[in-house]
Coordinates of C-alpha atoms in Angstrom, one line a residue:
M1 CA -23.2 35.7 -35.2
W2 CA -19.9 37.0 -36.5
A3 CA -19.3 36.6 -40.3
F4 CA -16.1 37.5 -42.2
Q5 CA -15.6 38.0 -45.9
S6 CA -12.5 36.5 -47.5
P7 CA -10.3 39.3 -48.7
K8 CA -9.6 39.7 -52.4
T9 CA -6.0 39.7 -53.7
T10 CA -5.0 43.2 -55.1
L11 CA -1.8 44.7 -56.4
L12 CA -0.5 47.7 -54.4
P13 CA 1.8 50.5 -55.6
S14 CA 5.4 50.4 -54.4
N15 CA 4.9 53.5 -52.2
A16 CA 1.9 52.1 -50.4
T17 CA 1.9 52.2 -46.6
F18 CA 0.3 49.5 -44.4
L19 CA -2.2 50.5 -41.7
P20 CA -2.6 48.3 -38.7
R21 CA -5.0 45.5 -39.5
P22 CA -8.3 45.7 -37.5
S23 CA -8.7 43.0 -34.9
L24 CA -11.0 40.1 -35.9
K25 CA -11.7 39.1 -32.3
P26 CA -15.3 39.7 -31.2
P27 CA -15.6 42.4 -28.5
I28 CA -15.7 41.2 -24.9
C29 CA -19.2 41.4 -23.7
S30 CA -19.8 43.2 -20.4
I31 CA -22.6 41.8 -18.4
T32 CA -24.3 44.0 -15.9
L33 CA -27.2 43.5 -13.6
N34 CA -30.5 45.1 -14.7
P35 CA -31.5 47.5 -11.9
T36 CA -35.2 47.0 -12.9
A37 CA -34.9 43.2 -13.0
S38 CA -36.1 41.2 -10.0
T39 CA -33.7 39.7 -7.5
A40 CA -34.7 36.3 -8.7
D41 CA -33.6 37.1 -12.3
N42 CA -30.3 38.6 -11.1
N43 CA -29.6 35.5 -9.0
K44 CA -30.4 33.3 -12.0
L45 CA -27.8 35.3 -14.0
I46 CA -25.1 34.8 -11.4
Q47 CA -26.0 31.1 -11.1
S48 CA -25.8 30.7 -14.9
L49 CA -22.4 32.3 -15.0
C50 CA -21.2 29.8 -12.3
K51 CA -22.5 26.8 -14.4
Q52 CA -20.7 28.2 -17.4
G53 CA -17.4 28.3 -15.4
N54 CA -17.3 32.1 -15.6
L55 CA -16.5 32.7 -11.9
T56 CA -14.8 36.1 -12.3
Q57 CA -17.9 37.7 -13.8
A58 CA -20.1 35.9 -11.3
L59 CA -18.2 37.5 -8.5
E60 CA -18.3 40.9 -10.1
L61 CA -22.1 40.7 -10.3
L62 CA -22.3 39.3 -6.7
S63 CA -21.0 42.5 -5.3
L64 CA -23.9 44.4 -6.9
E65 CA -26.7 42.0 -5.8
P66 CA -28.2 43.1 -2.5
N67 CA -30.0 39.8 -1.8
P68 CA -28.1 36.7 -3.0
A69 CA -30.0 33.4 -2.6
Q70 CA -28.8 30.3 -0.8
H71 CA -28.5 28.5 -4.1
T72 CA -26.4 31.3 -5.5
Y73 CA -23.9 30.9 -2.7
E74 CA -24.0 27.1 -3.1
L75 CA -23.0 27.4 -6.8
L76 CA -20.4 30.0 -6.1
I77 CA -18.7 27.7 -3.6
L78 CA -18.8 24.8 -6.0
S79 CA -17.4 27.0 -8.8
C80 CA -14.5 28.1 -6.5
T81 CA -13.5 24.4 -6.1
H82 CA -13.8 23.8 -9.9
Q83 CA -11.6 26.8 -10.6
N84 CA -9.2 25.7 -7.7
S85 CA -9.2 29.3 -6.3
L86 CA -8.8 29.5 -2.5
L87 CA -8.7 33.4 -2.7
D88 CA -12.1 33.5 -4.5
A89 CA -13.5 30.9 -2.0
Q90 CA -12.5 33.2 0.9
R91 CA -14.1 36.1 -0.9
V92 CA -17.4 34.3 -1.3
H93 CA -17.2 33.2 2.4
R94 CA -16.7 36.9 3.5
H95 CA -19.7 38.0 1.3
L96 CA -21.8 35.2 2.7
L97 CA -21.1 36.3 6.3
E98 CA -21.8 39.9 5.5
N99 CA -25.2 39.0 4.1
G100 CA -26.3 37.1 7.2
F101 CA -25.9 33.5 6.0
D102 CA -23.3 32.7 8.7
Q103 CA -25.8 30.5 10.6
D104 CA -27.1 28.6 7.6
P105 CA -26.3 24.9 8.3
F106 CA -26.7 23.9 4.7
L107 CA -24.1 26.5 3.5
A108 CA -21.9 25.7 6.5
T109 CA -21.7 22.1 5.2
K110 CA -20.8 23.4 1.7
L111 CA -18.1 25.7 3.2
I112 CA -16.5 22.8 5.2
N113 CA -16.4 20.6 2.1
M114 CA -14.9 23.5 0.2
Y115 CA -12.1 24.1 2.7
S116 CA -11.5 20.4 2.9
F117 CA -10.9 20.5 -0.9
F118 CA -8.3 23.2 -0.4
D119 CA -6.7 21.3 2.5
S120 CA -7.5 24.2 4.7
I121 CA -8.6 22.2 7.8
D122 CA -8.2 25.2 10.2
N123 CA -10.8 27.2 8.2
A124 CA -13.1 24.1 8.1
R125 CA -12.9 23.9 11.9
K126 CA -13.7 27.6 12.3
V127 CA -16.8 27.3 10.1
F128 CA -18.0 24.4 12.3
D129 CA -17.1 26.2 15.6
K130 CA -19.1 29.3 14.6
T131 CA -22.2 27.4 13.4
R132 CA -24.6 27.1 16.3
N133 CA -27.2 25.0 14.6
R134 CA -25.1 21.9 14.0
T135 CA -27.1 19.3 12.1
I136 CA -25.9 15.8 11.4
Y137 CA -24.9 17.1 7.9
V138 CA -22.6 19.7 9.4
Y139 CA -21.0 17.0 11.7
N140 CA -20.6 14.6 8.7
A141 CA -18.9 17.3 6.7
L142 CA -16.3 17.9 9.4
F143 CA -15.9 14.2 10.0
R144 CA -15.2 13.7 6.4
A145 CA -12.7 16.6 6.2
L146 CA -10.8 15.6 9.3
S147 CA -10.6 11.9 8.2
L148 CA -9.2 12.9 4.8
A149 CA -6.6 15.1 6.6
G150 CA -5.6 12.2 8.8
H151 CA -7.1 13.5 12.1
G152 CA -8.8 10.3 13.0
E153 CA -8.6 10.7 16.8
E154 CA -10.1 14.1 16.6
V155 CA -13.1 12.7 14.6
L156 CA -13.7 10.0 17.2
N157 CA -13.6 12.4 20.1
M158 CA -16.0 14.7 18.3
Y159 CA -18.2 11.7 17.5
R160 CA -18.4 10.8 21.2
R161 CA -19.4 14.4 22.1
M162 CA -22.1 14.3 19.3
N163 CA -23.5 11.1 20.8
S164 CA -23.6 12.6 24.3
I165 CA -25.8 15.5 23.2
G166 CA -28.2 13.1 21.5
I167 CA -27.7 13.8 17.8
P168 CA -28.4 10.5 16.0
S169 CA -26.0 9.2 13.4
D170 CA -27.0 8.5 9.8
R171 CA -25.5 6.1 7.3
F172 CA -22.8 8.6 6.2
T173 CA -21.7 9.2 9.8
Y174 CA -20.8 5.6 10.3
T175 CA -18.8 5.5 7.1
Y176 CA -16.8 8.6 8.1
V177 CA -16.1 7.6 11.6
L178 CA -15.0 4.1 10.5
K179 CA -12.6 5.7 8.1
A180 CA -11.4 7.9 11.0
C181 CA -10.3 4.7 12.8
V182 CA -7.7 4.0 10.1
A183 CA -6.9 7.7 9.3
S184 CA -4.2 7.9 12.0
E185 CA -1.6 5.4 13.0
C186 CA -2.9 1.9 13.8
F187 CA -3.1 2.2 17.6
V188 CA -4.9 -0.6 19.4
S189 CA -7.2 2.0 21.0
L190 CA -8.5 3.0 17.6
L191 CA -9.2 -0.7 16.8
N192 CA -11.3 -0.8 20.0
K193 CA -13.1 2.4 18.9
G194 CA -13.8 0.6 15.6
R195 CA -15.3 -2.3 17.4
E196 CA -17.5 0.0 19.4
I197 CA -18.8 1.7 16.2
H198 CA -19.5 -1.8 14.8
A199 CA -21.7 -2.5 17.8
H200 CA -23.5 0.9 17.3
I201 CA -24.1 -0.1 13.7
L202 CA -25.7 -3.4 14.7
R203 CA -27.8 -1.9 17.5
H204 CA -29.2 0.8 15.2
G205 CA -30.0 -1.5 12.3
Y206 CA -27.5 -0.1 9.8
D207 CA -25.9 -3.5 9.0
G208 CA -28.0 -3.7 5.8
Y209 CA -26.2 -0.8 4.1
V210 CA -23.5 -2.2 1.8
H211 CA -21.2 0.8 1.9
I212 CA -21.1 0.8 5.7
M213 CA -20.3 -2.9 5.9
T214 CA -17.7 -2.5 3.2
T215 CA -16.0 0.3 5.2
L216 CA -16.1 -2.1 8.2
V217 CA -14.2 -4.7 6.1
D218 CA -11.6 -2.0 5.2
M219 CA -11.3 -1.0 8.8
Y220 CA -10.6 -4.5 10.1
A221 CA -8.3 -5.2 7.2
K222 CA -6.2 -2.1 8.1
F223 CA -5.7 -3.5 11.6
G224 CA -4.9 -7.0 10.3
C225 CA -8.0 -8.5 11.8
V226 CA -8.7 -10.8 8.8
S227 CA -11.1 -13.1 10.6
N228 CA -13.3 -10.2 11.7
A229 CA -13.3 -8.7 8.2
S230 CA -14.2 -12.1 6.7
C231 CA -17.0 -12.5 9.3
V232 CA -18.5 -9.1 8.3
F233 CA -18.1 -9.9 4.6
N234 CA -19.8 -13.3 4.9
Q235 CA -22.8 -11.9 6.8
M236 CA -23.5 -9.1 4.3
P237 CA -27.0 -9.6 2.9
V238 CA -26.0 -7.8 -0.3
K239 CA -22.5 -7.5 -1.8
N240 CA -21.4 -5.3 -4.7
V241 CA -18.1 -5.3 -6.6
V242 CA -16.6 -2.8 -4.0
S243 CA -17.4 -5.3 -1.2
W244 CA -15.7 -8.1 -3.0
S245 CA -12.7 -5.9 -3.9
A246 CA -12.3 -4.9 -0.3
M247 CA -12.3 -8.4 1.0
I248 CA -9.9 -9.6 -1.7
A249 CA -7.6 -6.6 -0.9
C250 CA -7.8 -7.6 2.8
Y251 CA -6.5 -11.1 2.1
A252 CA -3.8 -9.8 -0.4
K253 CA -2.4 -7.2 2.0
N254 CA -2.5 -9.4 5.1
G255 CA -0.4 -12.4 4.0
K256 CA -3.4 -14.4 2.7
A257 CA -2.6 -14.4 -1.0
F258 CA -4.0 -17.9 -1.5
E259 CA -7.3 -16.9 0.0
A260 CA -7.4 -13.8 -2.1
L261 CA -7.2 -15.8 -5.3
E262 CA -9.8 -18.3 -4.0
L263 CA -12.2 -15.5 -3.3
F264 CA -11.6 -13.9 -6.7
R265 CA -12.3 -17.3 -8.3
E266 CA -15.6 -17.4 -6.3
L267 CA -16.5 -13.9 -7.5
M268 CA -15.9 -15.0 -11.2
L269 CA -17.9 -18.2 -10.9
E270 CA -20.8 -17.3 -8.6
T271 CA -21.6 -13.7 -9.5
Q272 CA -22.1 -13.3 -13.3
D273 CA -23.8 -9.9 -12.8
L274 CA -20.7 -8.4 -11.1
C275 CA -17.7 -7.3 -13.2
P276 CA -14.3 -6.9 -11.4
N277 CA -12.9 -3.4 -11.7
S278 CA -9.4 -2.0 -11.8
V279 CA -9.2 -2.0 -7.9
T280 CA -10.1 -5.7 -7.9
M281 CA -7.5 -6.5 -10.5
V282 CA -4.7 -4.7 -8.6
S283 CA -5.3 -6.8 -5.5
V284 CA -5.5 -10.0 -7.5
L285 CA -2.2 -9.2 -9.2
Q286 CA -0.7 -8.5 -5.8
A287 CA -1.8 -11.9 -4.7
C288 CA -0.3 -13.6 -7.8
A289 CA 2.9 -11.7 -7.1
A290 CA 3.0 -12.8 -3.4
L291 CA 2.7 -16.5 -4.4
A292 CA 4.9 -16.2 -7.5
A293 CA 1.9 -17.7 -9.4
L294 CA 3.1 -17.0 -12.9
E295 CA 0.4 -19.0 -14.8
Q296 CA -2.4 -17.5 -12.7
G297 CA -0.9 -14.0 -13.4
R298 CA -0.8 -14.7 -17.1
L299 CA -4.5 -15.6 -17.1
I300 CA -5.3 -12.4 -15.1
H301 CA -3.2 -10.4 -17.7
G302 CA -5.4 -11.8 -20.5
Y303 CA -8.5 -10.9 -18.6
I304 CA -7.2 -7.3 -18.1
L305 CA -6.6 -7.0 -21.9
R306 CA -10.1 -8.4 -22.8
K307 CA -11.8 -6.0 -20.4
G308 CA -9.8 -3.0 -21.6
L309 CA -8.2 -2.3 -18.2
D310 CA -4.7 -2.1 -19.6
S311 CA -4.8 1.7 -19.9
I312 CA -5.2 2.2 -16.1
L313 CA -1.9 3.1 -14.6
P314 CA -2.3 1.3 -11.2
V315 CA -3.2 -1.9 -13.0
I316 CA -0.2 -1.7 -15.4
S317 CA 2.1 -0.9 -12.5
A318 CA 0.8 -4.0 -10.6
L319 CA 1.4 -6.1 -13.7
V320 CA 5.1 -4.9 -13.8
T321 CA 5.5 -6.0 -10.1
M322 CA 3.6 -9.3 -10.7
Y323 CA 5.9 -10.4 -13.5
A324 CA 9.0 -9.4 -11.7
R325 CA 8.0 -11.1 -8.5
C326 CA 7.1 -14.3 -10.4
G327 CA 10.7 -14.3 -11.7
K328 CA 10.0 -12.9 -15.1
L329 CA 11.8 -9.6 -14.8
E330 CA 12.1 -9.2 -18.5
L331 CA 8.3 -9.4 -18.9
G332 CA 7.9 -6.7 -16.3
Q333 CA 10.4 -4.5 -18.1
R334 CA 8.5 -5.2 -21.4
V335 CA 5.1 -4.1 -19.8
F336 CA 6.8 -1.0 -18.5
D337 CA 8.4 -0.1 -21.9
Q338 CA 5.0 -0.4 -23.6
M339 CA 3.3 2.1 -21.3
D340 CA 2.1 5.3 -23.0
K341 CA 2.2 7.2 -19.7
R342 CA 4.2 6.6 -16.6
D343 CA 3.6 8.0 -13.1
V344 CA 5.9 7.7 -10.1
V345 CA 4.1 4.5 -9.0
S346 CA 5.1 2.9 -12.3
W347 CA 8.7 3.9 -11.9
N348 CA 8.7 2.7 -8.3
S349 CA 7.4 -0.7 -9.4
L350 CA 10.3 -1.1 -11.8
I351 CA 12.9 0.1 -9.3
S352 CA 11.7 -2.3 -6.6
S353 CA 11.5 -5.2 -9.2
Y354 CA 15.2 -4.9 -10.0
G355 CA 15.9 -4.4 -6.3
V356 CA 14.4 -7.7 -5.2
H357 CA 16.3 -9.5 -7.9
G358 CA 19.6 -8.1 -6.5
F359 CA 20.3 -5.7 -9.4
G360 CA 21.1 -2.7 -7.2
K361 CA 23.1 -0.7 -9.8
K362 CA 20.3 -1.1 -12.4
A363 CA 17.7 0.0 -9.8
I364 CA 19.7 3.1 -9.1
G365 CA 20.0 3.8 -12.9
I366 CA 16.2 3.6 -13.2
F367 CA 15.8 6.0 -10.3
E368 CA 18.1 8.5 -12.0
E369 CA 16.3 8.0 -15.3
M370 CA 13.0 8.8 -13.5
T371 CA 14.3 12.0 -12.1
Y372 CA 15.9 12.9 -15.5
N373 CA 12.5 12.5 -17.1
G374 CA 11.0 15.1 -14.7
V375 CA 9.2 12.6 -12.4
E376 CA 9.7 13.7 -8.8
P377 CA 10.5 10.8 -6.5
S378 CA 8.0 9.9 -3.7
P379 CA 8.9 8.6 -0.3
I380 CA 8.2 5.1 -1.6
S381 CA 10.7 5.7 -4.4
F382 CA 13.4 6.0 -1.8
V383 CA 12.2 2.9 0.1
S384 CA 12.5 1.0 -3.2
V385 CA 15.9 2.2 -4.2
L386 CA 17.4 2.0 -0.7
G387 CA 16.1 -1.6 -0.5
A388 CA 17.8 -2.3 -3.8
C389 CA 21.1 -1.0 -2.4
S390 CA 20.7 -3.2 0.7
H391 CA 20.2 -6.4 -1.3
A392 CA 23.2 -5.6 -3.5
G393 CA 25.5 -4.4 -0.6
L394 CA 25.8 -0.9 -2.2
V395 CA 26.5 0.9 1.1
D396 CA 28.1 4.1 -0.2
E397 CA 25.5 4.6 -2.9
G398 CA 22.7 4.0 -0.4
K399 CA 24.1 6.6 2.0
M400 CA 24.3 9.2 -0.8
L401 CA 20.7 8.6 -1.8
F402 CA 19.6 8.8 1.8
S403 CA 21.3 12.2 2.3
S404 CA 19.8 13.4 -1.0
M405 CA 16.2 12.9 0.2
H406 CA 16.0 16.1 2.2
V407 CA 18.7 18.1 0.4
A408 CA 17.7 17.5 -3.2
H409 CA 14.0 16.5 -2.9
G410 CA 12.7 18.1 0.3
I411 CA 11.6 14.7 1.7
C412 CA 12.0 14.1 5.4
P413 CA 13.1 10.5 6.1
S414 CA 10.4 8.4 7.8
V415 CA 10.7 5.3 9.9
E416 CA 10.7 3.1 6.7
H417 CA 13.7 5.0 5.3
Y418 CA 15.7 4.7 8.6
A419 CA 14.8 0.9 8.6
C420 CA 16.2 0.6 5.1
M421 CA 19.4 2.3 6.2
V422 CA 19.8 0.1 9.3
D423 CA 19.2 -2.9 7.1
L424 CA 21.7 -1.7 4.5
L425 CA 24.5 -1.1 7.1
G426 CA 23.6 -4.2 9.1
R427 CA 23.8 -6.6 6.2
A428 CA 27.2 -5.2 5.4
N429 CA 28.3 -6.0 9.0
R430 CA 28.5 -2.3 9.9
L431 CA 26.3 -2.9 12.9
E432 CA 27.8 -0.2 15.2
E433 CA 27.2 2.4 12.4
A434 CA 23.6 1.1 12.1
A435 CA 23.2 1.5 15.9
K436 CA 24.5 5.0 15.7
I437 CA 21.9 5.9 13.1
I438 CA 19.2 4.7 15.5
E439 CA 20.6 6.8 18.3
N440 CA 20.7 9.9 16.2
M441 CA 17.1 9.6 14.8
R442 CA 14.9 12.6 15.3
I443 CA 11.8 10.4 15.4
E444 CA 10.9 7.4 17.5
P445 CA 12.6 4.3 15.8
G446 CA 9.6 2.0 16.3
P447 CA 9.5 -1.8 15.6
K448 CA 10.5 -1.6 11.9
V449 CA 13.9 0.0 12.7
W450 CA 14.7 -2.2 15.7
G451 CA 13.5 -5.2 13.7
S452 CA 16.0 -4.4 11.0
L453 CA 18.8 -4.3 13.5
L454 CA 17.8 -7.6 15.1
G455 CA 17.6 -9.2 11.7
S456 CA 21.1 -8.0 10.9
C457 CA 22.3 -9.3 14.3
R458 CA 20.9 -12.7 13.3
I459 CA 23.0 -12.7 10.1
H460 CA 26.2 -11.8 11.9
C461 CA 25.5 -13.4 15.3
N462 CA 26.0 -10.2 17.3
V463 CA 24.6 -11.1 20.7
E464 CA 25.1 -7.8 22.5
L465 CA 23.3 -5.6 19.9
A466 CA 20.6 -8.3 19.5
E467 CA 19.8 -8.1 23.2
R468 CA 19.5 -4.3 23.0
A469 CA 17.2 -4.5 20.0
S470 CA 15.1 -7.3 21.6
I471 CA 14.5 -5.4 24.8
R472 CA 12.9 -2.6 22.7
L473 CA 11.0 -5.0 20.5
F474 CA 9.6 -7.0 23.4
D475 CA 8.2 -3.7 24.7
L476 CA 6.9 -2.4 21.4
E477 CA 5.6 -5.7 20.0
P478 CA 5.0 -8.0 23.0
T479 CA 2.9 -10.5 21.0
N480 CA 5.2 -10.8 17.9
A481 CA 6.6 -14.3 18.3
G482 CA 9.1 -13.7 15.5
N483 CA 11.2 -11.3 17.6
Y484 CA 11.6 -14.0 20.3
V485 CA 12.5 -16.6 17.7
L486 CA 15.2 -14.4 16.1
L487 CA 16.8 -13.8 19.5
A488 CA 16.7 -17.5 20.3
D489 CA 18.3 -18.2 16.8
I490 CA 21.2 -15.9 17.7
Y491 CA 21.7 -17.5 21.1
A492 CA 21.6 -21.0 19.5
E493 CA 24.2 -20.0 16.9
A494 CA 26.4 -18.6 19.6
G495 CA 26.0 -21.9 21.6
M496 CA 24.3 -20.0 24.5
W497 CA 21.7 -22.7 25.3
D498 CA 20.7 -21.1 28.6
G499 CA 19.7 -18.0 26.6
V500 CA 17.6 -20.2 24.3
K501 CA 15.8 -21.7 27.3
R502 CA 15.1 -18.2 28.7
V503 CA 13.5 -17.1 25.5
K504 CA 11.4 -20.2 25.2
K505 CA 10.1 -19.7 28.7
L506 CA 9.3 -16.1 27.8
L507 CA 7.3 -17.4 24.8
E508 CA 5.4 -19.9 26.9
A509 CA 4.7 -17.4 29.7
R510 CA 3.2 -15.0 27.1
G511 CA 1.2 -17.7 25.4
L512 CA 3.0 -17.3 22.1
Q513 CA 4.1 -19.9 19.5
K514 CA 6.7 -19.9 16.8
V515 CA 4.9 -19.3 13.4
P516 CA 6.1 -22.2 11.2
G517 CA 7.6 -21.3 7.8
R518 CA 5.3 -21.8 4.8
S519 CA 6.2 -22.2 1.1
W520 CA 4.1 -22.2 -2.0
I521 CA 4.6 -23.6 -5.5
E522 CA 2.5 -23.4 -8.6
V523 CA 2.2 -26.6 -10.7
K524 CA -0.1 -26.7 -13.7
R525 CA -1.9 -23.5 -12.7
K526 CA -2.7 -24.9 -9.3
I527 CA -1.0 -23.6 -6.1
Y528 CA 0.2 -26.0 -3.4
S529 CA 1.2 -25.0 0.1
F530 CA 3.7 -26.6 2.4
V531 CA 4.4 -26.0 6.1
S532 CA 7.7 -26.7 8.0
V533 CA 7.3 -29.7 10.2
D534 CA 9.4 -31.3 12.9
E535 CA 7.8 -34.7 12.6
V536 CA 7.2 -36.8 9.6
N537 CA 3.6 -36.4 8.2
P538 CA 2.2 -39.6 6.7
R539 CA 0.8 -37.6 3.8
M540 CA 4.3 -36.2 3.0
E541 CA 5.9 -39.7 3.0
Q542 CA 6.9 -39.6 -0.6
L543 CA 8.5 -36.1 -0.3
H544 CA 10.4 -37.0 2.9
A545 CA 11.7 -40.2 1.3
L546 CA 13.0 -38.3 -1.7
L547 CA 14.6 -35.6 0.5
V548 CA 16.4 -38.3 2.6
K549 CA 17.7 -39.9 -0.6
L550 CA 18.8 -36.6 -2.1
S551 CA 20.5 -35.5 1.2
M552 CA 22.6 -38.7 1.2
E553 CA 23.6 -38.3 -2.4
L554 CA 24.3 -34.6 -2.0
K555 CA 26.6 -35.3 1.0
E556 CA 28.8 -37.3 -1.4
E557 CA 29.0 -34.1 -3.6
G558 CA 30.1 -32.0 -0.7
Y559 CA 26.8 -30.9 0.9
V560 CA 27.1 -30.3 4.7
P561 CA 23.8 -29.7 6.6
Q562 CA 23.7 -26.4 8.4
T563 CA 22.0 -27.5 11.6
K564 CA 22.8 -24.3 13.6
V565 CA 19.2 -23.1 12.8
V566 CA 17.7 -25.8 15.1
L567 CA 16.8 -24.3 18.4
Y568 CA 17.3 -27.6 20.3
D569 CA 20.4 -29.0 21.9
L570 CA 20.1 -32.3 20.1
K571 CA 22.4 -34.8 18.4
A572 CA 23.5 -34.0 14.8
A573 CA 21.4 -36.7 13.2
E574 CA 18.2 -35.5 14.9
K575 CA 19.0 -31.9 13.9
E576 CA 19.5 -33.0 10.3
R577 CA 16.1 -34.7 10.3
I578 CA 14.4 -31.5 11.5
V579 CA 16.0 -29.2 8.9
L580 CA 14.9 -31.7 6.2
G581 CA 11.3 -30.9 7.1
H582 CA 11.6 -27.2 6.2
S583 CA 8.8 -26.1 3.9
E584 CA 11.1 -24.9 1.1
K585 CA 12.7 -28.3 0.8
L586 CA 9.3 -29.9 0.7
A587 CA 8.3 -27.5 -2.1
V588 CA 11.5 -28.3 -4.0
A589 CA 10.9 -32.0 -3.7
F590 CA 7.3 -31.6 -4.9
G591 CA 8.6 -29.5 -7.8
L592 CA 11.2 -32.1 -8.8
I593 CA 8.5 -34.8 -8.9
N594 CA 5.8 -32.8 -10.7
S595 CA 7.8 -30.6 -13.2
S596 CA 8.9 -31.6 -16.7
K597 CA 12.4 -31.4 -18.1
G598 CA 13.6 -27.8 -18.6
E599 CA 10.7 -26.4 -16.6
V600 CA 11.7 -23.8 -14.0
I601 CA 10.6 -24.5 -10.4
R602 CA 9.2 -21.3 -8.7
I603 CA 8.8 -21.2 -5.0
T604 CA 7.7 -18.5 -2.5
K605 CA 8.6 -18.6 1.2
S606 CA 7.0 -16.7 4.0
L607 CA 10.3 -16.3 6.0
R608 CA 13.9 -15.6 5.3
L609 CA 15.6 -18.5 3.6
C610 CA 17.7 -20.3 6.2
E611 CA 21.4 -21.2 5.5
D612 CA 20.7 -24.9 5.2
C613 CA 17.8 -24.5 2.7
H614 CA 20.0 -22.1 0.7
S615 CA 23.0 -24.5 0.6
F616 CA 20.7 -27.5 -0.1
T617 CA 19.0 -25.8 -3.1
K618 CA 22.3 -24.8 -4.6
F619 CA 23.4 -28.4 -4.6
I620 CA 20.1 -29.6 -6.0
S621 CA 20.1 -27.1 -8.9
K622 CA 23.4 -28.6 -10.1
F623 CA 22.7 -32.3 -9.1
A624 CA 19.3 -32.4 -10.8
N625 CA 20.2 -29.9 -13.5
K626 CA 17.2 -27.7 -12.5
E627 CA 16.7 -24.0 -12.5
I628 CA 15.0 -23.1 -9.2
L629 CA 13.6 -19.7 -8.3
V630 CA 12.9 -19.0 -4.6
R631 CA 11.6 -15.7 -3.3
D632 CA 11.8 -15.4 0.4
V633 CA 10.5 -12.5 2.5
N634 CA 13.5 -10.3 1.4
R635 CA 14.6 -11.0 -2.1
F636 CA 14.9 -13.4 -5.1
H637 CA 17.3 -16.4 -5.1
H638 CA 17.9 -17.7 -8.6
F639 CA 19.6 -21.1 -8.3
R640 CA 21.3 -22.5 -11.4
D641 CA 24.2 -25.0 -11.8
G642 CA 25.1 -24.8 -8.1
V643 CA 25.2 -21.0 -7.8
C644 CA 22.7 -18.5 -6.4
S645 CA 22.2 -15.1 -7.9
C646 CA 22.5 -13.5 -4.4
G647 CA 26.1 -14.4 -4.2
D648 CA 25.4 -15.7 -0.7
Y649 CA 24.6 -12.1 0.4
W650 CA 21.0 -12.1 1.7

């Protein structure tokens, strides 16, 4: 115990000299091993220093101890990760080898985990390769390390070799190898591997473990196999909050937002003992955003506040996005302004929010404010700001931002960034320049890039480039009916009906069907869904009658139906009847019937808004004196008094 007496105040003569004041710091204690103490006592001393976080002294004493114990090395390895010191970790590893512990499978497991923590995968592999007695725990450690590092295919190859030599898997093995299936790019071969592992799990009776089955749900979700994920979830004998969250996320991220909200409702009503966590709430907010379900989103926001989840950054970032995508950009901004801390995800949410509303210059301003505040942009930051430039037609600004990625921020452009640039140039009708970017890419363009080019060709009816893009897309995504439909649209607009027929025959030969457009509208906290139809549905009789009446009245105001979107060589009247059945018009009619005066109609559409629906809604907003918000697959359209916020640039 150190005790200090308060000094008394004294008067000193004018000629007094001051001596250096003695230090009040306690002397640094030097700990040495007692040569007469037992090895067990010395090991306990080193272990105690590790637990206290005193790694430096523990390592000094380690060099003097002739017989370190296994537990001593275990704590030293753990302490190196706590202190985030790779150099000390390598020192412990060398000492461990010199003392004959190189073939200890328990310590090999700890070493692999340690090197995984430091992202030193090569060293983790070396430990595994030099360990002769490879237990299932050693395999699991390397499986985990490789999966975290994105080497999924390597894990699956190693798993196959492990099975061939007869080492049985345990419950952790299945979790790691399932994660390996989605650790790399989503190749079909990896999905097939995942199905094989699923069969292994069932054969060996591991389908009762909740964490394994939850990982299976995640695996199927990543590959877009929603029905498989749902089947696994429904057959789980026991579900925890992680299981429910995984299935809700599966729906939310695979275009099944309605189902995500229904499942969340089921969780709240049927499982009083389970409390949704922050991960659950992020997925639910994403579902509300996807459907523009503002009232549902408000209820979720209230729940978040009651449960104290409003301090968790991913939840608040999702709230910003939800309000913006429900058309309440000002509320999203307010949530952002009230945040105590902001990370790059929070900034990205705000940038993309302004982007989808068409405020490109504002999005760029927020991006610059983010970098000014010392937050380094992520690859997603550039996807968000380049997308904002695309929606606003800011070509020069987008090109400058794209070039700054590598020069100013050291980020190599990915396929997503190139797709944004192709979209930016293509929308601005600089299609040859967009094609040149694809030709000069240092990486394989992939379906996203070619899809951006095809979409731009659809806007500007460029048949030649559309055919070039389609050839590549039909090879890369042979079962994506949307690509065939886009090409057929372009042929139809160009009056090339033979081309339309060829594409239709190709669709039929490959057993594909055009996916009908779907629109959603929220009325009195309930979500209604509408599907585009070519024939009158008796249940929609009231809506169709209203649309026919409105169409006739709008024609007197100058509305001209844009029937070029119809892929059939039919008479004008028949084409008009078909476009009146588009899902967005049905949702608008439903909103007109069921909304009160002054209430905004909010609609979400699964596809790009067609030219006729866009024109029709502009006329309706003025004729019915209604404010209508429509969010299509690309951006927001804010219709008011006969004008759209996109300026007819979408």
